[in-house]
PDB file of C-alpha atoms in Angstrom:
ATOM      1  CA  MET A   1      11.317 -25.388  49.445  1.00 55.00           C
ATOM      2  CA  THR A   2      10.711 -25.538  45.680  1.00 70.00           C
ATOM      3  CA  ARG A   3      11.773 -22.623  43.543  1.00 68.00           C
ATOM      4  CA  ALA A   4       8.149 -21.915  42.403  1.00 67.00           C
ATOM      5  CA  PHE A   5       6.894 -21.939  46.016  1.00 71.00           C
ATOM      6  CA  ARG A   6       9.648 -19.574  47.150  1.00 77.00           C
ATOM      7  CA  GLN A   7       8.868 -17.254  44.214  1.00 78.00           C
ATOM      8  CA  GLN A   8       5.208 -17.247  45.209  1.00 82.00           C
ATOM      9  CA  ILE A   9       6.178 -16.317  48.801  1.00 86.00           C
ATOM     10  CA  ASP A  10       8.559 -13.642  47.580  1.00 89.00           C
ATOM     11  CA  ASP A  11       5.834 -12.191  45.280  1.00 88.00           C
ATOM     12  CA  GLY A  12       3.468 -12.110  48.192  1.00 90.00           C
ATOM     13  CA  ILE A  13       6.049 -10.304  50.367  1.00 94.00           C
ATOM     14  CA  LEU A  14       6.665  -7.771  47.567  1.00 94.00           C
ATOM     15  CA  ASP A  15       3.001  -7.134  47.032  1.00 92.00           C
ATOM     16  CA  GLU A  16       2.277  -6.602  50.737  1.00 93.00           C
ATOM     17  CA  ALA A  17       5.384  -4.362  51.052  1.00 94.00           C
ATOM     18  CA  ALA A  18       4.271  -2.361  48.032  1.00 91.00           C
ATOM     19  CA  ALA A  19       0.876  -1.783  49.598  1.00 89.00           C
ATOM     20  CA  LEU A  20       2.502  -0.594  52.850  1.00 92.00           C
ATOM     21  CA  PHE A  21       4.886   1.694  50.900  1.00 89.00           C
ATOM     22  CA  ALA A  22       1.999   3.177  49.029  1.00 84.00           C
ATOM     23  CA  ARG A  23      -0.089   3.756  52.210  1.00 85.00           C
ATOM     24  CA  GLN A  24       2.639   4.770  54.663  1.00 87.00           C
ATOM     25  CA  GLY A  25       5.634   5.689  52.556  1.00 86.00           C
ATOM     26  CA  PHE A  26       8.938   3.937  52.496  1.00 88.00           C
ATOM     27  CA  ALA A  27      10.451   5.831  55.455  1.00 90.00           C
ATOM     28  CA  LYS A  28       7.500   5.064  57.757  1.00 93.00           C
ATOM     29  CA  THR A  29       7.294   1.385  56.834  1.00 94.00           C
ATOM     30  CA  SER A  30       9.399  -0.905  59.002  1.00 95.00           C
ATOM     31  CA  VAL A  31      10.675  -4.401  58.337  1.00 96.00           C
ATOM     32  CA  GLN A  32       8.466  -5.499  61.243  1.00 96.00           C
ATOM     33  CA  ASP A  33       5.410  -3.878  59.556  1.00 96.00           C
ATOM     34  CA  ILE A  34       6.105  -5.957  56.398  1.00 96.00           C
ATOM     35  CA  ALA A  35       6.757  -9.146  58.453  1.00 95.00           C
ATOM     36  CA  ASN A  36       3.437  -8.641  60.290  1.00 96.00           C
ATOM     37  CA  ALA A  37       1.560  -8.094  57.020  1.00 94.00           C
ATOM     38  CA  VAL A  38       2.847 -11.351  55.545  1.00 94.00           C
ATOM     39  CA  GLY A  39       2.651 -13.431  58.723  1.00 94.00           C
ATOM     40  CA  LEU A  40       6.375 -13.956  59.154  1.00 93.00           C
ATOM     41  CA  SER A  41       8.726 -13.154  61.920  1.00 94.00           C
ATOM     42  CA  LYS A  42      11.244 -10.364  61.235  1.00 95.00           C
ATOM     43  CA  ALA A  43      13.992 -12.934  60.990  1.00 94.00           C
ATOM     44  CA  GLY A  44      11.847 -15.046  58.567  1.00 93.00           C
ATOM     45  CA  LEU A  45      11.276 -12.031  56.365  1.00 94.00           C
ATOM     46  CA  LEU A  46      14.999 -11.133  56.409  1.00 93.00           C
ATOM     47  CA  HIS A  47      15.686 -14.693  55.255  1.00 92.00           C
ATOM     48  CA  HIS A  48      13.905 -13.791  51.997  1.00 93.00           C
ATOM     49  CA  PHE A  49      15.194 -10.202  51.650  1.00 95.00           C
ATOM     50  CA  PRO A  50      18.208  -9.091  53.768  1.00 95.00           C
ATOM     51  CA  THR A  51      17.124  -5.428  54.245  1.00 95.00           C
ATOM     52  CA  LYS A  52      14.206  -3.100  53.766  1.00 95.00           C
ATOM     53  CA  ASP A  53      16.156  -1.464  50.943  1.00 94.00           C
ATOM     54  CA  ALA A  54      16.413  -4.883  49.252  1.00 95.00           C
ATOM     55  CA  ILE A  55      12.676  -5.245  49.540  1.00 95.00           C
ATOM     56  CA  HIS A  56      12.136  -1.742  48.165  1.00 92.00           C
ATOM     57  CA  ASP A  57      14.501  -2.404  45.237  1.00 92.00           C
ATOM     58  CA  ALA A  58      12.726  -5.674  44.418  1.00 93.00           C
ATOM     59  CA  VAL A  59       9.301  -3.964  44.589  1.00 91.00           C
ATOM     60  CA  LEU A  60      10.446  -1.186  42.262  1.00 86.00           C
ATOM     61  CA  ALA A  61      11.990  -3.701  39.828  1.00 87.00           C
ATOM     62  CA  LEU A  62       8.693  -5.666  39.744  1.00 87.00           C
ATOM     63  CA  VAL A  63       6.649  -2.493  39.275  1.00 81.00           C
ATOM     64  CA  GLY A  64       9.001  -1.442  36.502  1.00 81.00           C
ATOM     65  CA  THR A  65       8.632  -4.860  34.752  1.00 84.00           C
ATOM     66  CA  LEU A  66       4.859  -4.756  35.014  1.00 83.00           C
ATOM     67  CA  GLY A  67       4.673  -1.136  33.941  1.00 80.00           C
ATOM     68  CA  GLY A  68       6.910  -1.941  30.964  1.00 82.00           C
ATOM     69  CA  ARG A  69       4.687  -4.853  29.940  1.00 84.00           C
ATOM     70  CA  LEU A  70       1.665  -2.542  30.165  1.00 84.00           C
ATOM     71  CA  VAL A  71       3.205   0.100  27.981  1.00 84.00           C
ATOM     72  CA  ASP A  72       4.265  -2.599  25.426  1.00 86.00           C
ATOM     73  CA  GLN A  73       0.699  -3.886  25.151  1.00 86.00           C
ATOM     74  CA  ILE A  74      -0.834  -0.450  24.587  1.00 88.00           C
ATOM     75  CA  SER A  75       1.723   1.754  22.890  1.00 85.00           C
ATOM     76  CA  GLU A  76       0.901   0.662  19.315  1.00 89.00           C
ATOM     77  CA  LEU A  77      -2.784   1.485  19.622  1.00 91.00           C
ATOM     78  CA  PRO A  78      -4.039   4.929  18.498  1.00 92.00           C
ATOM     79  CA  ALA A  79      -5.456   7.244  21.194  1.00 87.00           C
ATOM     80  CA  GLY A  80      -9.217   6.855  21.665  1.00 90.00           C
ATOM     81  CA  PRO A  81     -11.843   4.589  23.169  1.00 92.00           C
ATOM     82  CA  ALA A  82     -10.325   1.322  21.937  1.00 91.00           C
ATOM     83  CA  ARG A  83      -6.936   2.149  23.481  1.00 92.00           C
ATOM     84  CA  ASP A  84      -8.636   3.329  26.699  1.00 93.00           C
ATOM     85  CA  ARG A  85     -10.586   0.117  26.992  1.00 93.00           C
ATOM     86  CA  ARG A  86      -7.528  -2.073  26.257  1.00 93.00           C
ATOM     87  CA  ALA A  87      -5.422  -0.082  28.720  1.00 91.00           C
ATOM     88  CA  LEU A  88      -8.155  -0.579  31.448  1.00 92.00           C
ATOM     89  CA  GLU A  89      -8.276  -4.274  30.711  1.00 93.00           C
ATOM     90  CA  ALA A  90      -4.463  -4.588  31.013  1.00 90.00           C
ATOM     91  CA  VAL A  91      -4.290  -2.625  34.255  1.00 88.00           C
ATOM     92  CA  LEU A  92      -7.178  -4.660  35.673  1.00 89.00           C
ATOM     93  CA  ASP A  93      -5.337  -7.900  34.820  1.00 89.00           C
ATOM     94  CA  ILE A  94      -2.271  -6.659  36.617  1.00 86.00           C
ATOM     95  CA  ALA A  95      -4.294  -5.335  39.546  1.00 85.00           C
ATOM     96  CA  ALA A  96      -6.075  -8.631  40.070  1.00 85.00           C
ATOM     97  CA  GLY A  97      -2.766 -10.417  40.560  1.00 85.00           C
ATOM     98  CA  HIS A  98      -0.812  -7.663  42.301  1.00 87.00           C
ATOM     99  CA  PRO A  99      -3.102  -5.245  44.196  1.00 83.00           C
ATOM    100  CA  GLY A 100      -0.306  -3.911  46.411  1.00 85.00           C
ATOM    101  CA  LEU A 101       1.906  -3.242  43.458  1.00 82.00           C
ATOM    102  CA  VAL A 102      -0.817  -1.461  41.626  1.00 77.00           C
ATOM    103  CA  SER A 103      -1.469   0.724  44.713  1.00 77.00           C
ATOM    104  CA  LEU A 104       2.182   1.659  44.706  1.00 78.00           C
ATOM    105  CA  MET A 105       2.296   2.129  40.919  1.00 70.00           C
ATOM    106  CA  LEU A 106      -0.714   4.437  40.989  1.00 67.00           C
ATOM    107  CA  SER A 107       0.144   6.320  44.203  1.00 67.00           C
ATOM    108  CA  PRO A 108       1.937   9.151  42.428  1.00 59.00           C
ATOM    109  CA  ALA A 109      -1.158   9.695  40.259  1.00 55.00           C
ATOM    110  CA  MET A 110      -3.302   9.820  43.361  1.00 55.00           C
ATOM    111  CA  ASN A 111      -0.844  12.037  45.237  1.00 55.00           C
ATOM    112  CA  PRO A 112       0.661  14.366  42.575  1.00 50.00           C
ATOM    113  CA  GLY A 113       3.900  16.116  43.325  1.00 50.00           C
ATOM    114  CA  PRO A 114       7.521  15.169  43.421  1.00 47.00           C
ATOM    115  CA  VAL A 115       8.368  12.084  45.383  1.00 45.00           C
ATOM    116  CA  PRO A 116      11.907  12.321  46.930  1.00 43.00           C
ATOM    117  CA  GLY A 117      14.173   9.819  45.192  1.00 45.00           C
ATOM    118  CA  ALA A 118      11.514   8.738  42.659  1.00 47.00           C
ATOM    119  CA  PRO A 119      12.479   8.379  39.024  1.00 45.00           C
ATOM    120  CA  ARG A 120      11.556  11.370  36.902  1.00 45.00           C
ATOM    121  CA  SER A 121      11.029  10.223  33.279  1.00 47.00           C
ATOM    122  CA  PRO A 122       8.026   8.101  32.080  1.00 46.00           C
ATOM    123  CA  ALA A 123      10.474   5.427  30.982  1.00 47.00           C
ATOM    124  CA  GLU A 124      11.728   5.127  34.586  1.00 57.00           C
ATOM    125  CA  ASP A 125       8.441   5.958  36.282  1.00 64.00           C
ATOM    126  CA  PRO A 126       5.669   3.321  35.945  1.00 62.00           C
ATOM    127  CA  ALA A 127       3.003   5.742  37.292  1.00 67.00           C
ATOM    128  CA  ALA A 128       3.879   8.299  34.627  1.00 72.00           C
ATOM    129  CA  ALA A 129       3.905   5.486  32.043  1.00 72.00           C
ATOM    130  CA  VAL A 130       0.386   4.415  33.121  1.00 77.00           C
ATOM    131  CA  LEU A 131      -0.905   7.964  32.831  1.00 81.00           C
ATOM    132  CA  ALA A 132       0.843   8.283  29.431  1.00 82.00           C
ATOM    133  CA  ILE A 133      -0.958   5.254  27.994  1.00 85.00           C
ATOM    134  CA  PHE A 134      -4.140   7.172  28.584  1.00 90.00           C
ATOM    135  CA  GLY A 135      -2.599  10.216  26.832  1.00 87.00           C
ATOM    136  CA  VAL A 136      -2.107  12.144  30.108  1.00 88.00           C
ATOM    137  CA  ASP A 137       0.844  14.486  30.511  1.00 86.00           C
ATOM    138  CA  PRO A 138       0.251  16.346  33.823  1.00 83.00           C
ATOM    139  CA  ASP A 139       1.781  19.483  32.322  1.00 86.00           C
ATOM    140  CA  THR A 140      -0.278  19.738  29.187  1.00 91.00           C
ATOM    141  CA  THR A 141      -3.412  17.579  29.523  1.00 91.00           C
ATOM    142  CA  GLY A 142      -6.672  19.369  30.394  1.00 93.00           C
ATOM    143  CA  ASP A 143      -8.047  19.057  33.891  1.00 93.00           C
ATOM    144  CA  GLU A 144     -11.166  17.090  32.853  1.00 94.00           C
ATOM    145  CA  ARG A 145      -9.145  14.358  31.199  1.00 93.00           C
ATOM    146  CA  GLN A 146      -6.708  14.157  34.066  1.00 90.00           C
ATOM    147  CA  VAL A 147      -9.528  13.858  36.566  1.00 91.00           C
ATOM    148  CA  ARG A 148     -11.292  11.200  34.476  1.00 93.00           C
ATOM    149  CA  VAL A 149      -8.162   9.082  34.061  1.00 91.00           C
ATOM    150  CA  ILE A 150      -7.121   9.407  37.720  1.00 87.00           C
ATOM    151  CA  GLY A 151     -10.709   8.667  38.769  1.00 90.00           C
ATOM    152  CA  ALA A 152     -10.894   5.584  36.562  1.00 92.00           C
ATOM    153  CA  LEU A 153      -7.558   4.285  37.877  1.00 88.00           C
ATOM    154  CA  SER A 154      -8.493   5.007  41.465  1.00 85.00           C
ATOM    155  CA  ALA A 155     -11.797   3.178  40.983  1.00 90.00           C
ATOM    156  CA  LEU A 156      -9.951   0.281  39.376  1.00 90.00           C
ATOM    157  CA  ALA A 157      -7.580  -0.012  42.342  1.00 84.00           C
ATOM    158  CA  VAL A 158     -10.222   0.192  45.003  1.00 85.00           C
ATOM    159  CA  LEU A 159     -12.737  -2.072  43.211  1.00 90.00           C
ATOM    160  CA  THR A 160     -10.052  -4.713  42.478  1.00 88.00           C
ATOM    161  CA  ILE A 161      -9.058  -4.820  46.124  1.00 83.00           C
ATOM    162  CA  ALA A 162     -12.715  -5.053  47.206  1.00 87.00           C
ATOM    163  CA  ALA A 163     -13.405  -7.769  44.649  1.00 89.00           C
ATOM    164  CA  GLY A 164     -10.432  -9.788  45.971  1.00 84.00           C
ATOM    165  CA  GLN A 165     -11.584  -9.369  49.554  1.00 85.00           C
ATOM    166  CA  HIS A 166     -15.011 -10.721  48.589  1.00 92.00           C
ATOM    167  CA  ASP A 167     -13.646 -13.511  46.402  1.00 91.00           C
ATOM    168  CA  LYS A 168     -15.366 -11.912  43.390  1.00 92.00           C
ATOM    169  CA  SER A 169     -12.465 -10.988  41.154  1.00 89.00           C
ATOM    170  CA  SER A 170     -13.786 -12.864  38.143  1.00 91.00           C
ATOM    171  CA  ALA A 171     -17.465 -12.082  38.726  1.00 95.00           C
ATOM    172  CA  TRP A 172     -16.851  -8.354  39.237  1.00 95.00           C
ATOM    173  CA  ARG A 173     -14.324  -7.968  36.416  1.00 94.00           C
ATOM    174  CA  PRO A 174     -16.829  -6.833  33.680  1.00 95.00           C
ATOM    175  CA  TYR A 175     -18.471  -4.396  36.100  1.00 96.00           C
ATOM    176  CA  ILE A 176     -15.177  -2.934  37.184  1.00 95.00           C
ATOM    177  CA  LEU A 177     -14.096  -2.547  33.576  1.00 94.00           C
ATOM    178  CA  GLN A 178     -17.341  -0.797  32.601  1.00 94.00           C
ATOM    179  CA  THR A 179     -17.359   1.410  35.608  1.00 95.00           C
ATOM    180  CA  CYS A 180     -13.796   2.639  34.855  1.00 94.00           C
ATOM    181  CA  PHE A 181     -14.616   3.003  31.157  1.00 95.00           C
ATOM    182  CA  ASP A 182     -17.664   5.080  32.069  1.00 95.00           C
ATOM    183  CA  ALA A 183     -15.455   7.263  34.325  1.00 94.00           C
ATOM    184  CA  LEU A 184     -13.362   8.023  31.252  1.00 94.00           C
ATOM    185  CA  GLY A 185     -16.514   9.235  29.443  1.00 90.00           C
ATOM    186  CA  GLY A 186     -16.749   6.075  27.381  1.00 75.00           C
ATOM    187  CA  GLY A 187     -13.179   6.827  26.212  1.00 47.00           C
ATOM    188  CA  ALA A 188     -14.002  10.114  24.624  1.00 46.00           C
ATOM    189  CA  ASP A 189     -11.092  12.559  24.804  1.00 44.00           C
ATOM    190  CA  SER A 190     -12.226  15.448  26.855  1.00 40.00           C
TER     191      SER A 190
END
């Protein structure tokens, strides 16, 4: 098996595992659940990753890498509509290639509250970092802005998955972007 092909399989496993972790939680997701989602036997899955913890660690590492790239792309832009649009474009690009990872990355935003064992600081927490690129600090940002940002990100996640299921990722991209930008109020800080 070539290295690139193996990496593609591993990325697919991580994306499916991330989607299951986002939906069911880590504790309720079994190795068999992940194997079934990717069409492998349990033994076949364990050939790629020796334990569920190893899968979880690899998922978190990949989410951290993608979240870090996202922050790097956006952090130099001043707050406002141009930053909001660029942030949405960057998240949409990541979501198109990694819908399961994006579901996991955004799950804390969709389900606020402490997650046992989850990192606490924005530097360690990609979901907090994603909210931060939109200027959202859950402790200080007004309710309207929080709802708009969480709504835009939720729409982005759902629409990206739907576009992929309909083989319309490219065709729907401008509509998804505009829908999410509209949810933000055209980028106006509320």
